[in-house]
PDB file of C-alpha atoms in Angstrom:
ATOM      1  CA  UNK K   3      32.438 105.579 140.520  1.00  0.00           C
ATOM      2  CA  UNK K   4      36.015 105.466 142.073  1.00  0.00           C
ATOM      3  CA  UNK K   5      36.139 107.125 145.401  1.00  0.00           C
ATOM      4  CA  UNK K   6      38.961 108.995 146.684  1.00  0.00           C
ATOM      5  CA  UNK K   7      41.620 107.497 148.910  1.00  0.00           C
ATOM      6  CA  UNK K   8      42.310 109.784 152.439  1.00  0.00           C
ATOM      7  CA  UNK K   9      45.944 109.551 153.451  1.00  0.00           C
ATOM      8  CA  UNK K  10      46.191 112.120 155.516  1.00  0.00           C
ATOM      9  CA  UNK K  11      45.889 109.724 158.513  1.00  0.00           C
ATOM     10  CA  UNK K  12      49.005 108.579 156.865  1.00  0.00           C
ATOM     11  CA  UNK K  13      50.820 111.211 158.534  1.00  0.00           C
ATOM     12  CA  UNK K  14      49.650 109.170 162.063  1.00  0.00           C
ATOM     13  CA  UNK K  15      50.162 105.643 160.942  1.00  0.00           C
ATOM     14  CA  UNK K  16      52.687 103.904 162.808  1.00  0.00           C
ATOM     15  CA  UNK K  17      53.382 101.771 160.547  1.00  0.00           C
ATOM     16  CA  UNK K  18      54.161 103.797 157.526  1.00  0.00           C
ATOM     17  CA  UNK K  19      55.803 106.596 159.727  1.00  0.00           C
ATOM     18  CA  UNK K  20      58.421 103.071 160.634  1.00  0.00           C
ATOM     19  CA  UNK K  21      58.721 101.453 157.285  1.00  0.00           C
ATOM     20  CA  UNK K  22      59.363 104.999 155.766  1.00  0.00           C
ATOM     21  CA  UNK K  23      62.041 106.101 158.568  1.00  0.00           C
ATOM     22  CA  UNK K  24      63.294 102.356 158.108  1.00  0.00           C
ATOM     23  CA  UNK K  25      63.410 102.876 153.782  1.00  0.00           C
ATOM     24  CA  UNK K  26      65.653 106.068 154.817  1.00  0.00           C
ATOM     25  CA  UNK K  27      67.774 104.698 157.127  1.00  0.00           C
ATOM     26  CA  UNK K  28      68.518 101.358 155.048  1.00  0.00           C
ATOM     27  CA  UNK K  29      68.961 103.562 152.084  1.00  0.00           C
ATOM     28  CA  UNK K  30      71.751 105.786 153.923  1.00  0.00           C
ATOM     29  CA  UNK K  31      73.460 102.684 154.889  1.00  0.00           C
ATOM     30  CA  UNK K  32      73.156 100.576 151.815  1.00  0.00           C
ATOM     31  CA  UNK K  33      74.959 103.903 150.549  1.00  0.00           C
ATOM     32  CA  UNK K  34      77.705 103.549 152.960  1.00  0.00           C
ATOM     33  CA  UNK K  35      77.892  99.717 152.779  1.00  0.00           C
ATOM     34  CA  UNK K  36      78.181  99.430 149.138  1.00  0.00           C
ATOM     35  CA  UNK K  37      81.458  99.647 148.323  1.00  0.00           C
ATOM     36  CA  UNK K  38      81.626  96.012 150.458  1.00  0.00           C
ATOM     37  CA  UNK K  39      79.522  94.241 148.267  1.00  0.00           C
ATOM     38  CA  UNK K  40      77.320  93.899 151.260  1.00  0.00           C
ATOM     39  CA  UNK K  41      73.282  95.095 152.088  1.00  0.00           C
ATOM     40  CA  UNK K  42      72.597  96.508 155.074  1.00  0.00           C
ATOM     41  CA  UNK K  43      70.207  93.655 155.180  1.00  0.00           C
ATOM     42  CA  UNK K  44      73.035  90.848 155.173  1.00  0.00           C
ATOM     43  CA  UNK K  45      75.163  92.625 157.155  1.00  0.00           C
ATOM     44  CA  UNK K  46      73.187  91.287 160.412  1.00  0.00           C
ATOM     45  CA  UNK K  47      73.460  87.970 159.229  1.00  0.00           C
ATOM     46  CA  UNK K  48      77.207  87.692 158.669  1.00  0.00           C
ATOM     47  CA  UNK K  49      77.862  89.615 162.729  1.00  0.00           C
ATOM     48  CA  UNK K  50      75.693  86.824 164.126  1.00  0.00           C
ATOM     49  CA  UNK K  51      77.197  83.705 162.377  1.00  0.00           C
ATOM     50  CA  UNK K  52      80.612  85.743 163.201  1.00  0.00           C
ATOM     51  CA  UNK K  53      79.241  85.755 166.659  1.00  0.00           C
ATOM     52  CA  UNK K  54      77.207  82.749 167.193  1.00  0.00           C
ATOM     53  CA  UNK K  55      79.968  79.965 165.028  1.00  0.00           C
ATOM     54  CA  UNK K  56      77.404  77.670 163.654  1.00  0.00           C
ATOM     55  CA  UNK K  57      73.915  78.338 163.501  1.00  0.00           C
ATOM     56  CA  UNK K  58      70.825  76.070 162.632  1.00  0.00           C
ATOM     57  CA  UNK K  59      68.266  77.988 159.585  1.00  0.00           C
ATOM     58  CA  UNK K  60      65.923  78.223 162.527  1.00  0.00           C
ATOM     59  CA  UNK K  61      68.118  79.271 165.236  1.00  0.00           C
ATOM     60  CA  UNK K  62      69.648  81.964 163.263  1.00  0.00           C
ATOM     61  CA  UNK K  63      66.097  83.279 162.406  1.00  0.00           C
ATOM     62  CA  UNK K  64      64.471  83.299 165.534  1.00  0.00           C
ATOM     63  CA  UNK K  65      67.591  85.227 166.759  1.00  0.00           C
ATOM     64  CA  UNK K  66      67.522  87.892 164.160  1.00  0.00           C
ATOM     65  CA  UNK K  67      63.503  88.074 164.112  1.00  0.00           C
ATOM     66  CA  UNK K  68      63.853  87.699 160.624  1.00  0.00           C
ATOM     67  CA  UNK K  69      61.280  85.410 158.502  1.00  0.00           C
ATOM     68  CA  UNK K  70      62.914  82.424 157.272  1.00  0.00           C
ATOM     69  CA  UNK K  71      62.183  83.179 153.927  1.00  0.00           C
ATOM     70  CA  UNK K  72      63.934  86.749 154.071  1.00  0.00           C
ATOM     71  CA  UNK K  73      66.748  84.701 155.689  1.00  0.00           C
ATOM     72  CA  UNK K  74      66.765  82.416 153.074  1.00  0.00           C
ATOM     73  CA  UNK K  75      66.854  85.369 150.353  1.00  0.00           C
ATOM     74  CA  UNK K  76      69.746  87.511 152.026  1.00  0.00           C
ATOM     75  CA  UNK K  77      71.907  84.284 152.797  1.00  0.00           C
ATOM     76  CA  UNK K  78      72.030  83.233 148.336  1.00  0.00           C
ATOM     77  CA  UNK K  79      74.102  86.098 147.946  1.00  0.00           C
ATOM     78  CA  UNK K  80      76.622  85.658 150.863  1.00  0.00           C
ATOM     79  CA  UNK K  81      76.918  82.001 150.307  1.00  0.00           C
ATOM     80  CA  UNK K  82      77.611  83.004 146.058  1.00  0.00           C
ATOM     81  CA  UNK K  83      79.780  85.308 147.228  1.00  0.00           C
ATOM     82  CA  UNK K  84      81.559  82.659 149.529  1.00  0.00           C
ATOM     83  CA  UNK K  85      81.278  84.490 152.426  1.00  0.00           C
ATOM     84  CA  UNK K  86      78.787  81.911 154.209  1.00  0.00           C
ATOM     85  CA  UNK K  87      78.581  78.344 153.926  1.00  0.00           C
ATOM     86  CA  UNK K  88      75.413  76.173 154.216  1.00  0.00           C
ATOM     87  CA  UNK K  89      75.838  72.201 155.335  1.00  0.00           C
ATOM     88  CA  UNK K  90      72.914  69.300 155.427  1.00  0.00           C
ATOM     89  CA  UNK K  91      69.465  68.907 153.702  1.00  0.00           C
ATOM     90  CA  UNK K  92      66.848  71.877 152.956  1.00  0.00           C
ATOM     91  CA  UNK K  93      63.235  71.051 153.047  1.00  0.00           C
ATOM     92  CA  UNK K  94      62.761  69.311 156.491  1.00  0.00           C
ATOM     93  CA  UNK K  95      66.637  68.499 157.100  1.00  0.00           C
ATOM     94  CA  UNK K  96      68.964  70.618 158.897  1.00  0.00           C
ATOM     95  CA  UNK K  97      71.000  73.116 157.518  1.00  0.00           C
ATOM     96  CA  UNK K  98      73.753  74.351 159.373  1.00  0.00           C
ATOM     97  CA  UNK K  99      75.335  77.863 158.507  1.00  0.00           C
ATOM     98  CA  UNK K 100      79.033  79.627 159.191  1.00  0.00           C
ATOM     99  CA  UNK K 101      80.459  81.733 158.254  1.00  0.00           C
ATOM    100  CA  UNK K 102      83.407  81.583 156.181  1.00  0.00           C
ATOM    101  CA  UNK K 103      87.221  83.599 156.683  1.00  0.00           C
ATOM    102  CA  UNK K 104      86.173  85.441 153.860  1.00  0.00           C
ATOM    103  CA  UNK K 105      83.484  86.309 155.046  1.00  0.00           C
ATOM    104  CA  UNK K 106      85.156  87.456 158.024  1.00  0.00           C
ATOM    105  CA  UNK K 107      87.465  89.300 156.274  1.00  0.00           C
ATOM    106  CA  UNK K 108      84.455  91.017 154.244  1.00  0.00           C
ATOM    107  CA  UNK K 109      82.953  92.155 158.079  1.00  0.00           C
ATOM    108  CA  UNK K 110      86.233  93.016 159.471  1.00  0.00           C
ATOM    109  CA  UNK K 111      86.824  95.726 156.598  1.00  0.00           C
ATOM    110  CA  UNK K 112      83.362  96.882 156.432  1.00  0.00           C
ATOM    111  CA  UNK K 113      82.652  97.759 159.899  1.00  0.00           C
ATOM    112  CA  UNK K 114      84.603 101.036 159.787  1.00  0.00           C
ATOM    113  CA  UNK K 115      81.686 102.043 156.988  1.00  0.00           C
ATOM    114  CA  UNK K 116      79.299 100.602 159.101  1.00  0.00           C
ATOM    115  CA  UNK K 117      80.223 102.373 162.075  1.00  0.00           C
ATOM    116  CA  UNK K 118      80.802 105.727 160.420  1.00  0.00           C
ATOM    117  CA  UNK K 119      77.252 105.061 159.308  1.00  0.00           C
ATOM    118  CA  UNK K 120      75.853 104.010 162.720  1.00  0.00           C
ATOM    119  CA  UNK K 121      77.741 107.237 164.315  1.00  0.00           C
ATOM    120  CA  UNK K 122      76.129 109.468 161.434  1.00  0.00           C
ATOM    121  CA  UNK K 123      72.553 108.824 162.401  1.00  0.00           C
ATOM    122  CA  UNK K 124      72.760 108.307 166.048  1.00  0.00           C
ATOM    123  CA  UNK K 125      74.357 111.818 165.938  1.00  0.00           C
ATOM    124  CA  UNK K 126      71.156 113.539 164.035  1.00  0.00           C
ATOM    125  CA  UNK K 127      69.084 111.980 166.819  1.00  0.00           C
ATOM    126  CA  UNK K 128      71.099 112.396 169.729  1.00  0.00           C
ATOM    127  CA  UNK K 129      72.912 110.063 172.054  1.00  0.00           C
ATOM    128  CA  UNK K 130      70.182 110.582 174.894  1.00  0.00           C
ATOM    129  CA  UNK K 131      67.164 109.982 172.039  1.00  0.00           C
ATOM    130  CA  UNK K 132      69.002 107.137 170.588  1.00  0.00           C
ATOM    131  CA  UNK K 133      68.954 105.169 173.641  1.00  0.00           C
ATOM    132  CA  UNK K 134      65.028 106.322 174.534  1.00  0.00           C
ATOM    133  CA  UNK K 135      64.431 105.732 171.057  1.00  0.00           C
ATOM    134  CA  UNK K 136      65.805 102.290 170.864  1.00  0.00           C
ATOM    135  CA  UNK K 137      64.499 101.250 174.767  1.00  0.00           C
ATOM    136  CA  UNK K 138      60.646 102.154 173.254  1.00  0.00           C
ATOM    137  CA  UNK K 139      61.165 100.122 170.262  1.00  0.00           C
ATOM    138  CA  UNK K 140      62.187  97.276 172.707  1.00  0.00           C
ATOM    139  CA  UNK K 141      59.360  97.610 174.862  1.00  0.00           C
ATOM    140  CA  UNK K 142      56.414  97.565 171.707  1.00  0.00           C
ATOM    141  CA  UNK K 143      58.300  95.171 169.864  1.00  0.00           C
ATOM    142  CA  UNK K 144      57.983  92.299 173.748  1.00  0.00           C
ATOM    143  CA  UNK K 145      54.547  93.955 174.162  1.00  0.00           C
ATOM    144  CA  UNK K 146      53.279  93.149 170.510  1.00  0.00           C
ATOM    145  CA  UNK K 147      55.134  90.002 170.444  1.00  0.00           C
ATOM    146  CA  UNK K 148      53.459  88.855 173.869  1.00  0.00           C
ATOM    147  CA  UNK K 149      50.261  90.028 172.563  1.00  0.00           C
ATOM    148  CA  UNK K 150      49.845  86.893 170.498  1.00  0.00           C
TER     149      UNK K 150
END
């Protein structure tokens, strides 16, 4: 006999309560970004290659916290879309990755949206709870991150 699932410790759950806020928030600015051709979840990819020049697979994950994999998956797009370029070997070599003046270009007339965006939701939080907001995040995210 199937039991019953409880979620209404859901409601507490720290990590539903994030992804869900986080599904919200990347929904409003895939919205806004759209019109680019770009997904809120490339978007961080092409402002650090824009502000890092070259940037080892590796390097460029470790610096975004993002598994290489989901790297891997947001940069086939950007590179079809010749807005990033990959150089060397996969599988054990190095691959190198810039990004390209299109995909400058591409950044440079997307960060209005972007910042329209950014303004949007900082201003349904608050300035003041923005920055508290983001200074907690920073703190669990060393804390868990030291914790292993």
């Amino acid at each position: 006999m199937a039991t019953a699932c409880d979620l209404g410790a859901m409601e507490n759950c720290i990590c539903f309560n994030l992804r869900w806020v986080t599904r919200a928030v990347t929904q409003y600015f895939d919205r806004e970004l759209r019109r680019h051709g770009l997904r809120p979840t490339q978007t961080p990819i092409l402002a650090a290659l824009s502000a890092k020049g070259e940037s080892g697979m590796a390097e460029l994950s470790d610096w975004l916290g993002m598994e290489r994999t989901t790297l891997v998956r947001n940069l086939r797009p950007l590179e079809r879309q010749g807005w990033v370029v990959a150089r060397g070997a996969g599988r054990g070599g190095r691959v190198t990755l810039s990004i390209t003046p299109r995909g400058r270009e591409t950044l440079s007339k997307m960060q209005p949206a972007w910042q329209a965006a950014q303004r949007a939701v900082v201003k349904t939080l608050g300035e003041a709870r923005w920055a508290s907001i983001l200074a907690d995040l920073d703190r669990a995210a060393q804390a868990l991150a030291d914790s292993k």
